[in-house]
Amino acid sequence: MHKGAENKICLGQLRRTVPENWLFGSLAHFCQDTSKIWIRPNKRRTRHKVLNPFYIFQLFSVCLWFSEDYKEYAFAIIIMSVISIALTVYDLREQSVKLHRLVESHNSITVSVCGRKTGVQELESRFLVPGDLLILTGNKVKMPCDAILIDGSCVVDEGMLTGESIPVTKMPLPKMDSSVPWKMQSEGDYKRHILFCGTEVIQAKGASSGNVRAVVLQTGFNTAKGDLVRSILYPKPMNFKLYRDAIRFLLCLVGIATIGMIYTLCVYVRSRELPEEVVKKALDVITIAVPPALPAALTTGIIYAQRRLKKRGIFCISPQRINVCGQLNLVCFDKTGTLTRDGLDLWGVLPCSKNGFQEVHSFASGRALPWGPLCAAMASCHSLILIDGTIQGDPLDIKMFEATAWEMDISGADFHLKGVPAHAVVVKPCKTASQVPVEGIAILHQFPFSSTLQRMTVIVQEMGGDRLAFMKGAPERVASFCQPETVPTSFVSELQIYTTQGFRVIALAYKKLELDHHIMALMRDKVESDLIFLGLLILENRLKEETKPVLEELISARIRTVMITGDNLQTAITVARKSGMVSESQKIILIEANEMTGSSSASISWKLVEEKKHLGCGNQDNYINIKKEVPNNDREGSYHFALSGKSFQVISQHFSSLLPKILINGTIFARMSPGQKSSLVEEFQKLDYFVGMCGDGANDCGALKMAHVGISLSEQEASVASPFTSQTPNIECVPHLIKEGRAALVTSFCMFKYMALYSMIQYVGVLLLYWETNTLSNYQFLFQDLAITTLIGVTMNLNGAYPKLVPFRPAGRLISPPLLLSVVLNVLLSLSMHIVGFILVQRQPWYSVEMHSACPVKNDSISKLTIPTTVPEKLGNISAFTSFENTTIWFLGTINCIIVALIFSKGKPFRQPTYTNYIFVLVLIIQLGVCLFILFADIPELYRRLDLLCTPVLWRVYIVVMLSSNFIVSLIVEEAIIENQALWMIIKRCFGYQSKSQYRIWQRVLANDPSWPPLNQTSYSGMPSCGRGVSYSNPVFESNEEQL
């Protein structure tokens, strides 16, 4: 028995002996709920959304308007709010349903469980508990739990965990009599014995017992997949200042409205109005100062951006994140399948002889590789399997095997060869192959590849020939197992030539075995000794065509790019160089950190990577070595740090004070596990970076969810965790998303400014009319609210993103000096214009409170106008709203809303120019034309409907002059001051302003530190400068993105 697993099996046996009613009444019920994702009903989601403070305010406004018979606009607000709420609820439900399906895929599986007394029985996977003994039969089985393999072998697709759909061979836990923990019984990585939840068992092969058996290790949220689901369900909350500032902005408007309420109460109480009228007028001020249509207007802008993204094949399940895209200043990329192509291309093979390396055999030439041990190794040293006539396995193995032009088969019942088990994998030369002295090679036993051991070995039997052992793996590791005299003296230099160019290099070796040894009795260490070096296999992992141009575009826009990959460090460095992530003039510093071992402390070393020309090679290829001496001017140039996941973990634990310094220039992170990817993204966020993450695998899910913006290039598990999913599997979507985010963010600011100005224009006009115990009529309000503002709010957002990424971001805060100054100055201009119009109209010679028209009977010429000849009518015969002040204020306010919309509609550098938004421009022209027509047209019926009074033509010209002056001054202020980047930079320098972002602070600190970065040094955790104290902090990331 496996002593390490004995306790867990006892738990399973105990489960089989308890009463059935107790089992399903308590333990089974508990286990059933461990990984269940509850989908919140739409009613609850809707109720939660409706109870948002802003929608409650909208409800209050609508009720007030109905009481005042202002039902047209009330219905419009209701319709817009219902659409906004429905879209939000729909998006949230779709996300929940996706996650529910992801989890339920392994909850509803029927498995075979073996009990001591009950024998084998079928059981739903949701009732599994740790300690149960699983019987795995058949192929294509989804694992419902984490289980440890104790008998038989399995081939598993772990794409859900690693991001690469590469079949992995799982071996049973070795049988040992010692009582050491089971994790210590493994020769290499203990994970090679574990079947992880969510992975797919492609093939299960029983041993002598005929069954594949595994002990349940973890269930529910404690499994590998459960950890992934937990990271999706409960990510660290995200803080985006726009939404927090929006609440503050609205609270300021509420404060202004409160002042207006007090003013209204004073004016109307002094005029001895009815109490209910006084209350209505006072409450009206709140609905005027705080625009109820603001959420709908912002939602419209986001919907337009979402639609533009959809046209580019980018789908969004969290629309509020689109605005966040506009603030990204750091983007992390996975490597395999994201920056580079998924598969590997076989470039060539470098055979070895007694005299050293021979000429490279290129497979592009179409020449077959001559028969020999090297060809046999390529045909048999792999973990490929045959399922339904299709070869499946590691892409590297597939490319290597296909290059030999051999065929694969499974030995049948009629296959008889001494020492070859039934159903063994047999490789044979194809019919077209010639001069091959063997009929085939049977693969007898595998020592599977392990990332810890960095190699794999197979024992094979040539049909009618020798029994051989072949090894394949990392060149340095393979060479260490070979006879020294068989390894060429130029091994290191040749290897560096190809690895520096980005090739993936695999070494091959072999030895002959004696036929009289039983395969299973052979220990791995005996097989893997005194090998003969065969040569190097050279594979190419090419960049995607779009990778380099996209990275260049991002870097030119001053957006940091970082690589986070599970691949090895050397390949990652080379890809970073080739892709332009690290330019030729920039240095790379390798950081290696090691855990405490025995009496020694944890250590961290810094080594500068230097590029030199290899003079011994005709084409002078580059190779990498560690520089011994460092010139004094090296630190003045740009540099990048490169480190592995292991080093990152050690630094986080033992050198936390160095972590922010490293992250400021950390660009290459290799051998990163899914958890380490998430931690790295979080650490970047603590430095106040707005982080984007682009990946294509399930191993990126945690990082995709943790990032401010996650972009999945896959529609599998990663799309559940990611707010954005691209149908185009390359990184071209990243700059598109940033451009649309910047455009959407600027649009949001434009809408905030416009809605604030529109509210303040109405607010100022109404308060001036309240002074005369007058106000605007319902139709006047309706014209401004519906015909002007609503149409502008719907069309102003139609501007697309500007096609070029500029090297600066739009402001990320509403409470910023330029935006506040813009709002305040425009409010003051509007206030001044309204006050001037209000006072001037009362001083006109034709002005009289007892008259409702100042137009002459025959309006032949302005010069003849003195005293109107119209017969005065009593105010009782006309609307209570009509007055010359009302008419003047309404025209000034209505046309000013159109002017403000034109001024605030920003174009370059983040949005397309305003003139390209044809619908918006057409709307403004029509609105302005209608307003001017109403202003200059003497149509009594139209004036009566709108509660306007006819005024002399000269006064109408004065109104146009006031509006034109306001437009010119406002335009000059906006373009010469508010949008003047150079002016604001001068102001910042004059006042000594410096960014308070953590990464900016660290950049300034490191720029003045002559000892940074340390080169060719080793530090230990016990040293004072390498303390574990946390050197930076940041408030908890709070999410307010659904507040609007």
PDB file of N, CA and C in Angstrom, residues 623-650:
ATOM      1  N   TYR A 623      25.578  35.672 -29.683  1.00  0.00           N
ATOM      2  CA  TYR A 623      25.353  34.726 -28.592  1.00  0.00           C
ATOM      3  C   TYR A 623      25.421  35.486 -27.285  1.00  0.00           C
ATOM      4  N   ILE A 624      24.904  34.878 -26.245  1.00  0.00           N
ATOM      5  CA  ILE A 624      24.767  35.558 -24.959  1.00  0.00           C
ATOM      6  C   ILE A 624      25.823  35.061 -23.985  1.00  0.00           C
ATOM      7  N   ASN A 625      26.436  35.988 -23.259  1.00  0.00           N
ATOM      8  CA  ASN A 625      27.288  35.601 -22.144  1.00  0.00           C
ATOM      9  C   ASN A 625      27.170  36.661 -21.067  1.00  0.00           C
ATOM     10  N   ILE A 626      27.680  36.341 -19.908  1.00  0.00           N
ATOM     11  CA  ILE A 626      27.605  37.274 -18.786  1.00  0.00           C
ATOM     12  C   ILE A 626      28.837  38.159 -18.799  1.00  0.00           C
ATOM     13  N   LYS A 627      28.591  39.452 -18.737  1.00  0.00           N
ATOM     14  CA  LYS A 627      29.682  40.415 -18.824  1.00  0.00           C
ATOM     15  C   LYS A 627      30.449  40.455 -17.501  1.00  0.00           C
ATOM     16  N   LYS A 628      31.761  40.483 -17.583  1.00  0.00           N
ATOM     17  CA  LYS A 628      32.589  40.459 -16.378  1.00  0.00           C
ATOM     18  C   LYS A 628      32.819  41.855 -15.818  1.00  0.00           C
ATOM     19  N   GLU A 629      33.119  42.799 -16.676  1.00  0.00           N
ATOM     20  CA  GLU A 629      33.410  44.153 -16.235  1.00  0.00           C
ATOM     21  C   GLU A 629      32.349  45.106 -16.754  1.00  0.00           C
ATOM     22  N   VAL A 630      31.984  46.034 -15.919  1.00  0.00           N
ATOM     23  CA  VAL A 630      30.908  46.954 -16.267  1.00  0.00           C
ATOM     24  C   VAL A 630      31.443  48.365 -16.380  1.00  0.00           C
ATOM     25  N   PRO A 631      31.376  48.993 -17.542  1.00  0.00           N
ATOM     26  CA  PRO A 631      31.791  50.393 -17.667  1.00  0.00           C
ATOM     27  C   PRO A 631      30.939  51.291 -16.781  1.00  0.00           C
ATOM     28  N   ASN A 632      31.505  52.434 -16.436  1.00  0.00           N
ATOM     29  CA  ASN A 632      30.804  53.346 -15.531  1.00  0.00           C
ATOM     30  C   ASN A 632      29.551  53.928 -16.132  1.00  0.00           C
ATOM     31  N   ASN A 633      29.484  54.005 -17.454  1.00  0.00           N
ATOM     32  CA  ASN A 633      28.333  54.666 -18.086  1.00  0.00           C
ATOM     33  C   ASN A 633      27.197  53.707 -18.381  1.00  0.00           C
ATOM     34  N   ASP A 634      27.300  52.432 -17.971  1.00  0.00           N
ATOM     35  CA  ASP A 634      26.250  51.465 -18.301  1.00  0.00           C
ATOM     36  C   ASP A 634      24.931  51.797 -17.630  1.00  0.00           C
ATOM     37  N   ARG A 635      25.012  52.275 -16.391  1.00  0.00           N
ATOM     38  CA  ARG A 635      23.770  52.522 -15.668  1.00  0.00           C
ATOM     39  C   ARG A 635      23.008  53.723 -16.227  1.00  0.00           C
ATOM     40  N   GLU A 636      23.719  54.552 -17.020  1.00  0.00           N
ATOM     41  CA  GLU A 636      23.043  55.715 -17.581  1.00  0.00           C
ATOM     42  C   GLU A 636      22.112  55.327 -18.719  1.00  0.00           C
ATOM     43  N   GLY A 637      22.366  54.188 -19.375  1.00  0.00           N
ATOM     44  CA  GLY A 637      21.504  53.747 -20.461  1.00  0.00           C
ATOM     45  C   GLY A 637      20.262  53.067 -19.918  1.00  0.00           C
ATOM     46  N   SER A 638      19.374  52.728 -20.828  1.00  0.00           N
ATOM     47  CA  SER A 638      18.142  52.050 -20.440  1.00  0.00           C
ATOM     48  C   SER A 638      18.437  50.573 -20.215  1.00  0.00           C
ATOM     49  N   TYR A 639      17.799  49.994 -19.215  1.00  0.00           N
ATOM     50  CA  TYR A 639      18.024  48.591 -18.904  1.00  0.00           C
ATOM     51  C   TYR A 639      16.700  47.932 -18.542  1.00  0.00           C
ATOM     52  N   HIS A 640      16.683  46.604 -18.661  1.00  0.00           N
ATOM     53  CA  HIS A 640      15.506  45.812 -18.325  1.00  0.00           C
ATOM     54  C   HIS A 640      15.924  44.645 -17.451  1.00  0.00           C
ATOM     55  N   PHE A 641      15.066  44.286 -16.506  1.00  0.00           N
ATOM     56  CA  PHE A 641      15.330  43.126 -15.667  1.00  0.00           C
ATOM     57  C   PHE A 641      14.620  41.912 -16.239  1.00  0.00           C
ATOM     58  N   ALA A 642      15.271  40.761 -16.133  1.00  0.00           N
ATOM     59  CA  ALA A 642      14.675  39.485 -16.533  1.00  0.00           C
ATOM     60  C   ALA A 642      14.841  38.501 -15.377  1.00  0.00           C
ATOM     61  N   LEU A 643      13.768  37.802 -15.039  1.00  0.00           N
ATOM     62  CA  LEU A 643      13.824  36.847 -13.933  1.00  0.00           C
ATOM     63  C   LEU A 643      12.792  35.749 -14.125  1.00  0.00           C
ATOM     64  N   SER A 644      12.971  34.675 -13.380  1.00  0.00           N
ATOM     65  CA  SER A 644      12.069  33.524 -13.468  1.00  0.00           C
ATOM     66  C   SER A 644      11.016  33.588 -12.372  1.00  0.00           C
ATOM     67  N   GLY A 645      10.015  32.715 -12.488  1.00  0.00           N
ATOM     68  CA  GLY A 645       8.965  32.660 -11.471  1.00  0.00           C
ATOM     69  C   GLY A 645       9.506  32.265 -10.115  1.00  0.00           C
ATOM     70  N   LYS A 646      10.488  31.375 -10.119  1.00  0.00           N
ATOM     71  CA  LYS A 646      11.108  30.959  -8.850  1.00  0.00           C
ATOM     72  C   LYS A 646      11.786  32.150  -8.178  1.00  0.00           C
ATOM     73  N   SER A 647      12.529  32.926  -8.955  1.00  0.00           N
ATOM     74  CA  SER A 647      13.196  34.113  -8.402  1.00  0.00           C
ATOM     75  C   SER A 647      12.174  35.135  -7.914  1.00  0.00           C
ATOM     76  N   PHE A 648      11.103  35.309  -8.671  1.00  0.00           N
ATOM     77  CA  PHE A 648      10.043  36.249  -8.267  1.00  0.00           C
ATOM     78  C   PHE A 648       9.451  35.843  -6.918  1.00  0.00           C
ATOM     79  N   GLN A 649       9.253  34.541  -6.735  1.00  0.00           N
ATOM     80  CA  GLN A 649       8.684  34.053  -5.479  1.00  0.00           C
ATOM     81  C   GLN A 649       9.635  34.313  -4.319  1.00  0.00           C
ATOM     82  N   VAL A 650      10.934  34.043  -4.528  1.00  0.00           N
ATOM     83  CA  VAL A 650      11.927  34.255  -3.463  1.00  0.00           C
ATOM     84  C   VAL A 650      12.032  35.740  -3.128  1.00  0.00           C
TER      85      VAL A 650
END
